[in-house]
């Protein structure tokens, strides 16, 4: 893994909760994460959980609304205003067709063939215009959804991949399981649905307003006689439409009150099921070798049973809401006809007015019933927005740790003089402050080969991750020589999908080296049998053995030719003879490289010039030994704080 030591640029100015930030040089930089919102300690657990969920929606909008800001999408407002104009146009065509309905039925009632023929000719332009407006509206709406999703996905991916946060999320607590699913699926729904809702609400409001006026104008007042008393109801069709909508919407709200929680539980169950299947695929070799299929099947069955249970709950919610929505859609067209029948029969209302009123009543009901039809989607969006916001909040926490806001943070800087790498007063902690490595001082000169030893659990690998910049929590500083490149070889090398050529060149591009150069690197590390397959696409991560993967990692190392090399148990899968050949090859091929190795095997001392030993202690691992494996002139450049003023200890073997 190749990494460039980060250089501090312009200082960042923090404001709350989140604003545009300008660096000292005038350039725009990313704003700081929102402030942490603490719940009221007097709240009950239920109230605190509800407050947390409410804040999650706020957190989602803090980032999502940036699409319409200065650094958002170029065409965001163009598409948004265009969609609004198209919605208004669509309502206008609806009104035109509604008026046409009245005219055609009046003409039919009067048996006026000339007017019927004339209105027939008018209908087709109205229909074509309505269809074209509808198509354009779909284009504008989906254009906003696609562009918004692309913008927000890019923003989240940038934050997720920055500074190894995708790795650090595995080390910290929080509600951010399955981040890949949240980014791919939850974020899609979280950006699709609000656009649909905004367009739907705007269209419903305009339609309801327009056709309520139509109902009021056509229906007028209804006079009824009850027990000799005459009662006049002004705008009776409007009152009927409002009452009908209130009953339908109230029913769906009551019946679907648990929809949000059920949708959230269903999405979480689906994500856990996918994660379980992914784990089986990724660890297929180990499972197969151990014969763990039955145990894995048991785990898969449990997670899938939970999926089916949540789907059953969701189906129940859908059945109850369908009962209301389906019944409402059947009754709504009949109600206005029954209400207008007395006025039609006494001659105060024409057939055309009755049909216009029926059409307007249905449109008003559709507008008022928008919540009835979209409540399930609203609940699903609510759940998805909260899940993506939970991931954002976890990334906020990591970003605050990087900025040092209330967290102990390891600083990264530049060394002075010829020193290649230095650890100054370095301490490494967990994200909760628990010490892992405490008070370490190291200065490594160009060309030095340093071996870090110690018993398991003493913090060696954690120290290496801190050096690589993957572990931000702690104190002190890690400093690199300016413009020097670091390359890390982990114990389990990553093998990307695609051709073997891409796997060897990673993280560089496959085209950065010729086939001959890549073939030479493979031959050098003992993978000559793979040279003929350089351009072959195969599941190399599954087909290569552990030893072959580590050899491939060394081939990468020789191609990239870095200045600083960090080896974290990079030869653990090789036998001793192969390990010795590989380390000798590194020493010969990259004689000027500075090497920091973490290993248990004592045989590796022969390939290093110095060794430090970490010892696990209660307050964090301590540096207890710093010895030269190859004698050299000059004073020692590595001193632990606790060794200050003492003579260097005699060499002792690594644990």
CSV table of N, CA and C in Angstrom, one decimal, residues 427-517:
chain,number,residue,atom,x,y,z
A,427,UNK,N,2.5,8.3,21.2
A,427,UNK,CA,1.7,7.4,22.0
A,427,UNK,C,0.5,7.0,21.1
A,428,UNK,N,0.1,5.8,21.1
A,428,UNK,CA,-1.0,5.3,20.3
A,428,UNK,C,-2.2,4.8,21.2
A,429,UNK,N,-3.4,5.3,21.0
A,429,UNK,CA,-4.5,4.9,21.9
A,429,UNK,C,-5.6,4.4,21.0
A,430,UNK,N,-6.6,3.8,21.6
A,430,UNK,CA,-7.9,3.4,21.0
A,430,UNK,C,-8.7,4.7,20.9
A,431,UNK,N,-9.8,4.6,20.2
A,431,UNK,CA,-10.7,5.9,20.0
A,431,UNK,C,-11.3,6.3,21.3
A,432,UNK,N,-11.3,5.4,22.3
A,432,UNK,CA,-11.8,5.8,23.7
A,432,UNK,C,-10.7,6.3,24.6
A,433,UNK,N,-9.5,6.4,24.1
A,433,UNK,CA,-8.4,6.9,25.0
A,433,UNK,C,-7.5,5.8,25.6
A,434,UNK,N,-7.9,4.6,25.5
A,434,UNK,CA,-7.1,3.5,26.1
A,434,UNK,C,-5.8,3.4,25.4
A,435,UNK,N,-4.7,3.4,26.2
A,435,UNK,CA,-3.3,3.4,25.6
A,435,UNK,C,-3.0,2.0,25.1
A,436,UNK,N,-2.4,2.0,23.9
A,436,UNK,CA,-1.9,0.8,23.3
A,436,UNK,C,-0.4,0.8,23.3
A,437,UNK,N,0.2,1.9,22.8
A,437,UNK,CA,1.7,2.1,22.8
A,437,UNK,C,1.9,3.5,23.5
A,438,UNK,N,2.8,3.6,24.4
A,438,UNK,CA,3.0,4.8,25.2
A,438,UNK,C,4.4,5.3,25.1
A,439,UNK,N,4.6,6.6,24.9
A,439,UNK,CA,5.8,7.3,24.9
A,439,UNK,C,7.0,6.6,24.2
A,440,UNK,N,6.9,6.7,22.8
A,440,UNK,CA,7.9,6.1,22.0
A,440,UNK,C,8.7,7.2,21.2
A,441,UNK,N,10.0,7.1,21.3
A,441,UNK,CA,10.8,8.1,20.5
A,441,UNK,C,11.8,7.3,19.6
A,442,UNK,N,11.6,7.5,18.3
A,442,UNK,CA,12.4,6.8,17.3
A,442,UNK,C,13.0,7.8,16.3
A,443,UNK,N,14.2,7.6,15.9
A,443,UNK,CA,14.8,8.4,14.8
A,443,UNK,C,15.4,7.4,13.9
A,444,UNK,N,15.0,7.3,12.6
A,444,UNK,CA,15.5,6.3,11.7
A,444,UNK,C,16.2,7.0,10.5
A,445,UNK,N,17.5,6.7,10.3
A,445,UNK,CA,18.3,7.3,9.3
A,445,UNK,C,18.1,6.7,7.9
A,446,UNK,N,18.5,7.4,6.8
A,446,UNK,CA,18.4,6.8,5.5
A,446,UNK,C,19.1,5.5,5.4
A,447,UNK,N,18.5,4.5,4.8
A,447,UNK,CA,19.1,3.2,4.6
A,447,UNK,C,19.1,2.3,5.8
A,448,UNK,N,18.6,2.7,7.0
A,448,UNK,CA,18.5,1.8,8.1
A,448,UNK,C,17.4,0.8,7.9
A,449,UNK,N,17.6,-0.4,8.5
A,449,UNK,CA,16.6,-1.4,8.5
A,449,UNK,C,16.3,-1.8,9.9
A,450,UNK,N,15.1,-1.3,10.3
A,450,UNK,CA,14.7,-1.5,11.7
A,450,UNK,C,13.7,-2.6,11.9
A,451,UNK,N,14.0,-3.5,12.9
A,451,UNK,CA,13.1,-4.6,13.2
A,451,UNK,C,12.4,-4.3,14.5
A,452,UNK,N,11.0,-4.3,14.5
A,452,UNK,CA,10.2,-4.1,15.6
A,452,UNK,C,9.7,-5.4,16.2
A,453,UNK,N,10.2,-5.8,17.4
A,453,UNK,CA,9.8,-7.1,17.9
A,453,UNK,C,9.0,-6.9,19.2
A,454,UNK,N,8.5,-8.0,19.7
A,454,UNK,CA,7.7,-8.0,20.9
A,454,UNK,C,6.6,-9.1,20.9
A,455,UNK,N,6.1,-9.4,22.0
A,455,UNK,CA,5.2,-10.5,22.1
A,455,UNK,C,3.8,-10.1,21.4
A,456,UNK,N,3.0,-11.1,21.1
A,456,UNK,CA,1.7,-10.8,20.5
A,456,UNK,C,0.9,-9.9,21.4
A,457,UNK,N,0.2,-8.9,20.8
A,457,UNK,CA,-0.6,-8.0,21.6
A,457,UNK,C,0.1,-6.8,22.2
A,458,UNK,N,1.4,-6.7,21.9
A,458,UNK,CA,2.2,-5.6,22.5
A,458,UNK,C,2.0,-4.3,21.7
A,459,UNK,N,1.3,-4.3,20.6
A,459,UNK,CA,1.0,-3.1,19.8
A,459,UNK,C,1.9,-2.9,18.6
A,460,UNK,N,2.6,-3.9,18.2
A,460,UNK,CA,3.5,-3.7,17.0
A,460,UNK,C,2.8,-3.3,15.8
A,461,UNK,N,1.7,-4.1,15.4
A,461,UNK,CA,1.0,-3.8,14.2
A,461,UNK,C,0.3,-2.4,14.3
A,462,UNK,N,-0.2,-2.1,15.5
A,462,UNK,CA,-0.9,-0.8,15.8
A,462,UNK,C,0.1,0.3,15.5
A,463,UNK,N,1.3,0.1,16.0
A,463,UNK,CA,2.4,1.2,15.8
A,463,UNK,C,2.6,1.4,14.3
A,464,UNK,N,2.7,0.2,13.6
A,464,UNK,CA,2.9,0.3,12.1
A,464,UNK,C,1.7,1.1,11.4
A,465,UNK,N,0.5,0.8,11.9
A,465,UNK,CA,-0.6,1.5,11.3
A,465,UNK,C,-0.6,3.0,11.6
A,466,UNK,N,-0.1,3.3,12.8
A,466,UNK,CA,0.1,4.8,13.1
A,466,UNK,C,1.1,5.4,12.2
A,467,UNK,N,2.2,4.7,11.9
A,467,UNK,CA,3.2,5.2,11.0
A,467,UNK,C,2.7,5.4,9.6
A,468,UNK,N,1.8,4.5,9.2
A,468,UNK,CA,1.3,4.6,7.8
A,468,UNK,C,0.1,5.6,7.7
A,469,UNK,N,-0.3,6.1,8.9
A,469,UNK,CA,-1.4,7.1,8.9
A,469,UNK,C,-2.8,6.6,8.9
A,470,UNK,N,-2.9,5.3,9.2
A,470,UNK,CA,-4.2,4.6,9.2
A,470,UNK,C,-4.8,4.7,10.6
A,471,UNK,N,-4.0,5.1,11.6
A,471,UNK,CA,-4.5,5.1,13.0
A,471,UNK,C,-4.2,6.5,13.5
A,472,UNK,N,-5.3,7.3,13.7
A,472,UNK,CA,-5.1,8.7,14.1
A,472,UNK,C,-5.1,9.0,15.6
A,473,UNK,N,-5.5,8.0,16.4
A,473,UNK,CA,-5.7,8.3,17.8
A,473,UNK,C,-4.4,8.2,18.6
A,474,UNK,N,-4.1,9.1,19.4
A,474,UNK,CA,-2.9,9.1,20.3
A,474,UNK,C,-2.4,10.5,20.5
A,475,UNK,N,-1.0,10.5,20.6
A,475,UNK,CA,-0.4,11.8,20.8
A,475,UNK,C,1.0,11.8,20.2
A,476,UNK,N,1.7,12.9,20.3
A,476,UNK,CA,3.0,13.0,19.6
A,476,UNK,C,2.9,13.1,18.1
A,477,UNK,N,4.0,12.8,17.4
A,477,UNK,CA,4.0,13.0,16.0
A,477,UNK,C,4.8,11.9,15.3
A,478,UNK,N,4.4,11.7,14.0
A,478,UNK,CA,5.1,10.8,13.1
A,478,UNK,C,5.6,11.7,12.0
A,479,UNK,N,6.9,11.8,11.7
A,479,UNK,CA,7.5,12.7,10.8
A,479,UNK,C,8.3,12.0,9.7
A,480,UNK,N,8.1,12.4,8.4
A,480,UNK,CA,8.8,11.8,7.3
A,480,UNK,C,9.7,12.9,6.7
A,481,UNK,N,10.7,12.3,6.0
A,481,UNK,CA,11.6,13.2,5.2
A,481,UNK,C,10.7,13.8,4.1
A,482,UNK,N,10.9,15.1,3.8
A,482,UNK,CA,10.0,15.7,2.7
A,482,UNK,C,10.2,14.9,1.4
A,483,UNK,N,9.1,14.7,0.7
A,483,UNK,CA,9.0,14.2,-0.7
A,483,UNK,C,9.5,12.7,-0.7
A,484,UNK,N,9.4,12.0,0.4
A,484,UNK,CA,9.8,10.6,0.3
A,484,UNK,C,8.5,9.7,0.4
A,485,UNK,N,8.5,8.6,-0.4
A,485,UNK,CA,7.3,7.8,-0.5
A,485,UNK,C,7.4,6.6,0.4
A,486,UNK,N,6.3,6.3,1.0
A,486,UNK,CA,6.2,5.1,1.9
A,486,UNK,C,5.4,4.0,1.2
A,487,UNK,N,5.8,2.8,1.3
A,487,UNK,CA,5.1,1.6,0.8
A,487,UNK,C,5.0,0.6,1.8
A,488,UNK,N,3.7,0.1,2.1
A,488,UNK,CA,3.5,-0.8,3.1
A,488,UNK,C,3.1,-2.2,2.6
A,489,UNK,N,3.7,-3.2,3.2
A,489,UNK,CA,3.3,-4.6,2.8
A,489,UNK,C,2.6,-5.2,4.0
A,490,UNK,N,1.3,-5.4,4.0
A,490,UNK,CA,0.6,-6.0,5.1
A,490,UNK,C,0.8,-7.5,5.1
A,491,UNK,N,0.4,-8.1,6.2
A,491,UNK,CA,0.5,-9.6,6.3
A,491,UNK,C,-0.4,-10.3,5.3
A,492,UNK,N,-1.6,-9.7,5.0
A,492,UNK,CA,-2.5,-10.3,4.0
A,492,UNK,C,-2.6,-9.3,2.9
A,493,UNK,N,-1.8,-9.5,1.8
A,493,UNK,CA,-1.8,-8.6,0.7
A,493,UNK,C,-3.2,-8.5,0.0
A,494,UNK,N,-3.6,-7.4,-0.4
A,494,UNK,CA,-4.8,-7.2,-1.2
A,494,UNK,C,-4.6,-7.5,-2.6
A,495,UNK,N,-5.4,-8.4,-3.2
A,495,UNK,CA,-5.3,-8.7,-4.6
A,495,UNK,C,-6.6,-8.2,-5.3
A,496,UNK,N,-6.5,-7.2,-6.1
A,496,UNK,CA,-7.7,-6.7,-6.8
A,496,UNK,C,-8.3,-7.6,-7.9
A,497,UNK,N,-9.5,-7.4,-8.3
A,497,UNK,CA,-10.1,-8.2,-9.4
A,497,UNK,C,-9.5,-7.7,-10.7
A,498,UNK,N,-9.6,-8.5,-11.7
A,498,UNK,CA,-9.1,-8.1,-13.0
A,498,UNK,C,-7.9,-9.0,-13.4
A,499,UNK,N,-7.0,-8.4,-14.2
A,499,UNK,CA,-5.9,-9.2,-14.7
A,499,UNK,C,-4.8,-9.3,-13.7
A,500,UNK,N,-3.9,-10.3,-13.9
A,500,UNK,CA,-2.7,-10.4,-13.0
A,500,UNK,C,-1.8,-9.2,-13.1
A,501,UNK,N,-1.8,-8.6,-14.3
A,501,UNK,CA,-1.0,-7.4,-14.5
A,501,UNK,C,-1.5,-6.3,-13.6
A,502,UNK,N,-2.8,-6.1,-13.5
A,502,UNK,CA,-3.3,-5.1,-12.6
A,502,UNK,C,-3.0,-5.4,-11.1
A,503,UNK,N,-3.0,-6.7,-10.8
A,503,UNK,CA,-2.8,-7.1,-9.4
A,503,UNK,C,-1.3,-6.8,-9.0
A,504,UNK,N,-0.4,-7.0,-9.9
A,504,UNK,CA,1.0,-6.8,-9.6
A,504,UNK,C,1.3,-5.3,-9.6
A,505,UNK,N,0.7,-4.5,-10.4
A,505,UNK,CA,0.9,-3.1,-10.5
A,505,UNK,C,0.3,-2.3,-9.4
A,506,UNK,N,-0.7,-2.8,-8.8
A,506,UNK,CA,-1.5,-2.1,-7.7
A,506,UNK,C,-0.6,-1.6,-6.6
A,507,UNK,N,-0.8,-0.4,-6.1
A,507,UNK,CA,-2.0,0.5,-6.4
A,507,UNK,C,-1.7,1.5,-7.6
A,508,UNK,N,-0.7,1.2,-8.4
A,508,UNK,CA,-0.5,2.0,-9.6
A,508,UNK,C,-1.3,1.4,-10.7
A,509,UNK,N,-1.4,2.1,-11.9
A,509,UNK,CA,-2.1,1.6,-13.0
A,509,UNK,C,-1.3,0.5,-13.7
A,510,UNK,N,-2.1,-0.5,-14.3
A,510,UNK,CA,-1.4,-1.6,-15.0
A,510,UNK,C,-0.5,-1.1,-16.1
A,511,UNK,N,-0.9,0.0,-16.7
A,511,UNK,CA,-0.2,0.5,-17.9
A,511,UNK,C,1.1,1.3,-17.5
A,512,UNK,N,1.3,1.5,-16.2
A,512,UNK,CA,2.5,2.2,-15.8
A,512,UNK,C,3.8,1.4,-16.0
A,513,UNK,N,3.7,0.1,-16.2
A,513,UNK,CA,4.9,-0.7,-16.5
A,513,UNK,C,4.6,-1.6,-17.7
A,514,UNK,N,5.7,-1.9,-18.4
A,514,UNK,CA,5.5,-2.8,-19.6
A,514,UNK,C,5.3,-4.2,-19.1
A,515,UNK,N,4.9,-5.1,-20.0
A,515,UNK,CA,4.7,-6.5,-19.7
A,515,UNK,C,6.1,-7.1,-19.3
A,516,UNK,N,7.2,-6.7,-20.0
A,516,UNK,CA,8.5,-7.2,-19.6
A,516,UNK,C,8.9,-6.9,-18.2
A,517,UNK,N,8.6,-5.6,-17.8
A,517,UNK,CA,9.0,-5.2,-16.4
A,517,UNK,C,8.2,-6.0,-15.4
